[in-house]
Amino acid sequence: MKIAVTHENGQVFQHFGHTREFKVYDVEDGKVRSARVVDTNGSGHGALAGVLNELNAGVLICGGIGGGARSALAEAGIRLYGGVSGSADEAVASFLAGKLAYDPDVQCSHHGEHQHHGGQCGSHGCGEHSCGGQ
């Protein structure tokens, strides 16, 4: 099994559609056998599901994610564990132990709300766009 995590500086990156890299963990017999950081090559939102599919990832751990991206992952057969923060390595260890704290209903859909919370989605600035995964 391969587990991908949106990644930045060792942490779970908080906006799927803007992640610049995934940390991909190869898991056998419930243990991480290897891990590598993979650049997304500027892919964004919907295209990232294709990147994960090419990596043969069966699981994605991330922070915020929009509805369109959620749908693309579901179509690709990738299980989503969103609303996660903190260390990427610790998140994977928690997942493998069956103790990962995640939000099955996580959404990043704050289009037009930038003035209300400073343009933040998780812990980053999204700029002037919808994080709805389009």
PDB file of C-alpha atoms in Angstrom:
ATOM      1  CA  MET A   1       0.000   0.000   0.000  1.00  0.00           C
ATOM      2  CA  LYS A   2       1.130   3.543  -0.699  1.00  0.00           C
ATOM      3  CA  ILE A   3       0.093   6.450   1.497  1.00  0.00           C
ATOM      4  CA  ALA A   4       0.522  10.012   0.212  1.00  0.00           C
ATOM      5  CA  VAL A   5       0.559  13.061   2.457  1.00  0.00           C
ATOM      6  CA  THR A   6       0.361  16.696   1.344  1.00  0.00           C
ATOM      7  CA  HIS A   7       3.759  17.864   2.531  1.00  0.00           C
ATOM      8  CA  GLU A   8       5.718  20.990   3.388  1.00  0.00           C
ATOM      9  CA  ASN A   9       8.709  21.188   5.738  1.00  0.00           C
ATOM     10  CA  GLY A  10       7.861  17.856   7.373  1.00  0.00           C
ATOM     11  CA  GLN A  11       4.289  18.905   8.112  1.00  0.00           C
ATOM     12  CA  VAL A  12       0.910  18.015   6.608  1.00  0.00           C
ATOM     13  CA  PHE A  13       0.297  20.858   4.150  1.00  0.00           C
ATOM     14  CA  GLN A  14      -3.079  22.444   4.772  1.00  0.00           C
ATOM     15  CA  HIS A  15      -4.412  23.017   1.253  1.00  0.00           C
ATOM     16  CA  PHE A  16      -4.559  20.052  -1.109  1.00  0.00           C
ATOM     17  CA  GLY A  17      -5.019  22.149  -4.260  1.00  0.00           C
ATOM     18  CA  HIS A  18      -1.830  24.111  -3.631  1.00  0.00           C
ATOM     19  CA  THR A  19       0.472  21.379  -2.396  1.00  0.00           C
ATOM     20  CA  ARG A  20       3.846  21.479  -4.097  1.00  0.00           C
ATOM     21  CA  GLU A  21       4.862  18.048  -2.911  1.00  0.00           C
ATOM     22  CA  PHE A  22       3.602  14.795  -1.525  1.00  0.00           C
ATOM     23  CA  LYS A  23       5.488  12.562   0.837  1.00  0.00           C
ATOM     24  CA  VAL A  24       4.763   9.027  -0.324  1.00  0.00           C
ATOM     25  CA  TYR A  25       5.154   6.126   2.084  1.00  0.00           C
ATOM     26  CA  ASP A  26       5.497   2.523   0.913  1.00  0.00           C
ATOM     27  CA  VAL A  27       3.840   0.318   3.528  1.00  0.00           C
ATOM     28  CA  GLU A  28       4.165  -3.455   3.872  1.00  0.00           C
ATOM     29  CA  ASP A  29       2.792  -5.573   6.707  1.00  0.00           C
ATOM     30  CA  GLY A  30       1.590  -2.434   8.494  1.00  0.00           C
ATOM     31  CA  LYS A  31       5.043  -0.814   8.583  1.00  0.00           C
ATOM     32  CA  VAL A  32       6.661   1.959   6.566  1.00  0.00           C
ATOM     33  CA  ARG A  33       9.356   0.376   4.406  1.00  0.00           C
ATOM     34  CA  SER A  34      10.396   3.559   2.601  1.00  0.00           C
ATOM     35  CA  ALA A  35       9.326   7.141   2.024  1.00  0.00           C
ATOM     36  CA  ARG A  36      10.153   9.761  -0.567  1.00  0.00           C
ATOM     37  CA  VAL A  37       9.126  13.313  -1.355  1.00  0.00           C
ATOM     38  CA  VAL A  38       7.595  13.777  -4.804  1.00  0.00           C
ATOM     39  CA  ASP A  39       7.246  17.175  -6.490  1.00  0.00           C
ATOM     40  CA  THR A  40       3.811  17.868  -8.018  1.00  0.00           C
ATOM     41  CA  ASN A  41       5.438  19.827 -10.884  1.00  0.00           C
ATOM     42  CA  GLY A  42       2.965  22.676 -10.500  1.00  0.00           C
ATOM     43  CA  SER A  43      -0.132  20.494 -10.852  1.00  0.00           C
ATOM     44  CA  GLY A  44      -3.109  21.956  -9.057  1.00  0.00           C
ATOM     45  CA  HIS A  45      -6.527  21.006  -7.770  1.00  0.00           C
ATOM     46  CA  GLY A  46      -8.094  18.304  -9.990  1.00  0.00           C
ATOM     47  CA  ALA A  47      -4.807  17.344 -11.660  1.00  0.00           C
ATOM     48  CA  LEU A  48      -3.351  16.330  -8.307  1.00  0.00           C
ATOM     49  CA  ALA A  49      -5.675  13.323  -8.145  1.00  0.00           C
ATOM     50  CA  GLY A  50      -4.027  12.154 -11.383  1.00  0.00           C
ATOM     51  CA  VAL A  51      -0.584  12.619  -9.839  1.00  0.00           C
ATOM     52  CA  LEU A  52      -1.636  10.461  -6.885  1.00  0.00           C
ATOM     53  CA  ASN A  53      -3.108   7.865  -9.213  1.00  0.00           C
ATOM     54  CA  GLU A  54       0.182   7.685 -11.161  1.00  0.00           C
ATOM     55  CA  LEU A  55       2.005   7.170  -7.851  1.00  0.00           C
ATOM     56  CA  ASN A  56      -0.386   4.271  -7.074  1.00  0.00           C
ATOM     57  CA  ALA A  57      -1.406   5.945  -3.821  1.00  0.00           C
ATOM     58  CA  GLY A  58      -4.362   4.242  -2.173  1.00  0.00           C
ATOM     59  CA  VAL A  59      -4.640   6.688   0.717  1.00  0.00           C
ATOM     60  CA  LEU A  60      -4.280  10.479   0.968  1.00  0.00           C
ATOM     61  CA  ILE A  61      -3.756  12.294   4.247  1.00  0.00           C
ATOM     62  CA  CYS A  62      -4.165  16.075   3.969  1.00  0.00           C
ATOM     63  CA  GLY A  63      -5.419  19.244   5.620  1.00  0.00           C
ATOM     64  CA  GLY A  64      -8.152  21.142   3.750  1.00  0.00           C
ATOM     65  CA  ILE A  65      -9.599  19.917   0.474  1.00  0.00           C
ATOM     66  CA  GLY A  66     -12.437  21.080  -1.739  1.00  0.00           C
ATOM     67  CA  GLY A  67     -15.416  19.196  -3.082  1.00  0.00           C
ATOM     68  CA  GLY A  68     -14.141  18.825  -6.640  1.00  0.00           C
ATOM     69  CA  ALA A  69     -10.866  17.339  -5.492  1.00  0.00           C
ATOM     70  CA  ARG A  70     -12.717  15.022  -3.084  1.00  0.00           C
ATOM     71  CA  SER A  71     -14.775  13.754  -6.031  1.00  0.00           C
ATOM     72  CA  ALA A  72     -11.683  13.264  -8.209  1.00  0.00           C
ATOM     73  CA  LEU A  73     -10.026  11.228  -5.455  1.00  0.00           C
ATOM     74  CA  ALA A  74     -13.150   9.113  -4.983  1.00  0.00           C
ATOM     75  CA  GLU A  75     -13.290   8.441  -8.740  1.00  0.00           C
ATOM     76  CA  ALA A  76      -9.638   7.358  -8.631  1.00  0.00           C
ATOM     77  CA  GLY A  77     -10.358   5.014  -5.709  1.00  0.00           C
ATOM     78  CA  ILE A  78      -8.118   6.929  -3.305  1.00  0.00           C
ATOM     79  CA  ARG A  79      -9.303   6.951   0.324  1.00  0.00           C
ATOM     80  CA  LEU A  80      -9.226  10.425   1.866  1.00  0.00           C
ATOM     81  CA  TYR A  81      -8.295  11.343   5.414  1.00  0.00           C
ATOM     82  CA  GLY A  82      -8.594  15.132   5.591  1.00  0.00           C
ATOM     83  CA  GLY A  83      -8.493  17.736   8.309  1.00  0.00           C
ATOM     84  CA  VAL A  84      -5.143  16.438   9.566  1.00  0.00           C
ATOM     85  CA  SER A  85      -2.359  18.697  10.833  1.00  0.00           C
ATOM     86  CA  GLY A  86       1.076  18.284  12.368  1.00  0.00           C
ATOM     87  CA  SER A  87       3.962  16.046  11.402  1.00  0.00           C
ATOM     88  CA  ALA A  88       3.492  14.013   8.210  1.00  0.00           C
ATOM     89  CA  ASP A  89       5.481  11.095   9.642  1.00  0.00           C
ATOM     90  CA  GLU A  90       3.430  11.094  12.854  1.00  0.00           C
ATOM     91  CA  ALA A  91       0.181  11.236  10.864  1.00  0.00           C
ATOM     92  CA  VAL A  92       1.177   8.111   8.924  1.00  0.00           C
ATOM     93  CA  ALA A  93       2.248   6.335  12.118  1.00  0.00           C
ATOM     94  CA  SER A  94      -1.118   7.210  13.686  1.00  0.00           C
ATOM     95  CA  PHE A  95      -2.950   6.012  10.565  1.00  0.00           C
ATOM     96  CA  LEU A  96      -1.125   2.677  10.648  1.00  0.00           C
ATOM     97  CA  ALA A  97      -1.936   2.333  14.366  1.00  0.00           C
ATOM     98  CA  GLY A  98      -5.628   3.038  13.663  1.00  0.00           C
ATOM     99  CA  LYS A  99      -5.485   6.227  15.737  1.00  0.00           C
ATOM    100  CA  LEU A 100      -5.391   9.013  13.142  1.00  0.00           C
ATOM    101  CA  ALA A 101      -7.572  11.977  14.121  1.00  0.00           C
ATOM    102  CA  TYR A 102      -9.195  13.249  10.922  1.00  0.00           C
ATOM    103  CA  ASP A 103     -12.360  14.961   9.742  1.00  0.00           C
ATOM    104  CA  PRO A 104     -14.378  12.852   7.273  1.00  0.00           C
ATOM    105  CA  ASP A 105     -16.384  15.953   6.288  1.00  0.00           C
ATOM    106  CA  VAL A 106     -13.470  18.376   5.824  1.00  0.00           C
ATOM    107  CA  GLN A 107     -14.123  21.092   3.258  1.00  0.00           C
ATOM    108  CA  CYS A 108     -12.114  24.005   1.996  1.00  0.00           C
ATOM    109  CA  SER A 109     -14.764  26.154   0.359  1.00  0.00           C
ATOM    110  CA  HIS A 110     -14.268  29.734   1.457  1.00  0.00           C
ATOM    111  CA  HIS A 111     -14.723  31.574  -1.812  1.00  0.00           C
ATOM    112  CA  GLY A 112     -15.687  35.135  -1.016  1.00  0.00           C
ATOM    113  CA  GLU A 113     -14.873  34.771   2.668  1.00  0.00           C
ATOM    114  CA  HIS A 114     -11.289  36.046   2.494  1.00  0.00           C
ATOM    115  CA  GLN A 115     -12.132  39.274   4.246  1.00  0.00           C
ATOM    116  CA  HIS A 116     -13.664  37.332   7.152  1.00  0.00           C
ATOM    117  CA  HIS A 117     -10.656  35.224   8.014  1.00  0.00           C
ATOM    118  CA  GLY A 118      -7.728  36.864   6.300  1.00  0.00           C
ATOM    119  CA  GLY A 119      -7.731  34.575   3.264  1.00  0.00           C
ATOM    120  CA  GLN A 120      -6.781  31.587   5.332  1.00  0.00           C
ATOM    121  CA  CYS A 121      -7.563  27.952   4.646  1.00  0.00           C
ATOM    122  CA  GLY A 122      -5.881  25.923   7.324  1.00  0.00           C
ATOM    123  CA  SER A 123      -2.622  27.727   8.028  1.00  0.00           C
ATOM    124  CA  HIS A 124      -1.906  29.291   4.627  1.00  0.00           C
ATOM    125  CA  GLY A 125      -3.138  32.139   2.498  1.00  0.00           C
ATOM    126  CA  CYS A 126      -5.156  31.022  -0.497  1.00  0.00           C
ATOM    127  CA  GLY A 127      -5.274  34.298  -2.399  1.00  0.00           C
ATOM    128  CA  GLU A 128      -8.345  35.276  -4.360  1.00  0.00           C
ATOM    129  CA  HIS A 129      -9.909  32.037  -5.543  1.00  0.00           C
ATOM    130  CA  SER A 130     -12.175  29.215  -4.474  1.00  0.00           C
ATOM    131  CA  CYS A 131     -10.594  26.263  -2.745  1.00  0.00           C
ATOM    132  CA  GLY A 132     -13.476  24.126  -3.996  1.00  0.00           C
ATOM    133  CA  GLY A 133     -11.185  21.829  -5.976  1.00  0.00           C
ATOM    134  CA  GLN A 134     -12.229  23.046  -9.417  1.00  0.00           C
TER     135      GLN A 134
END
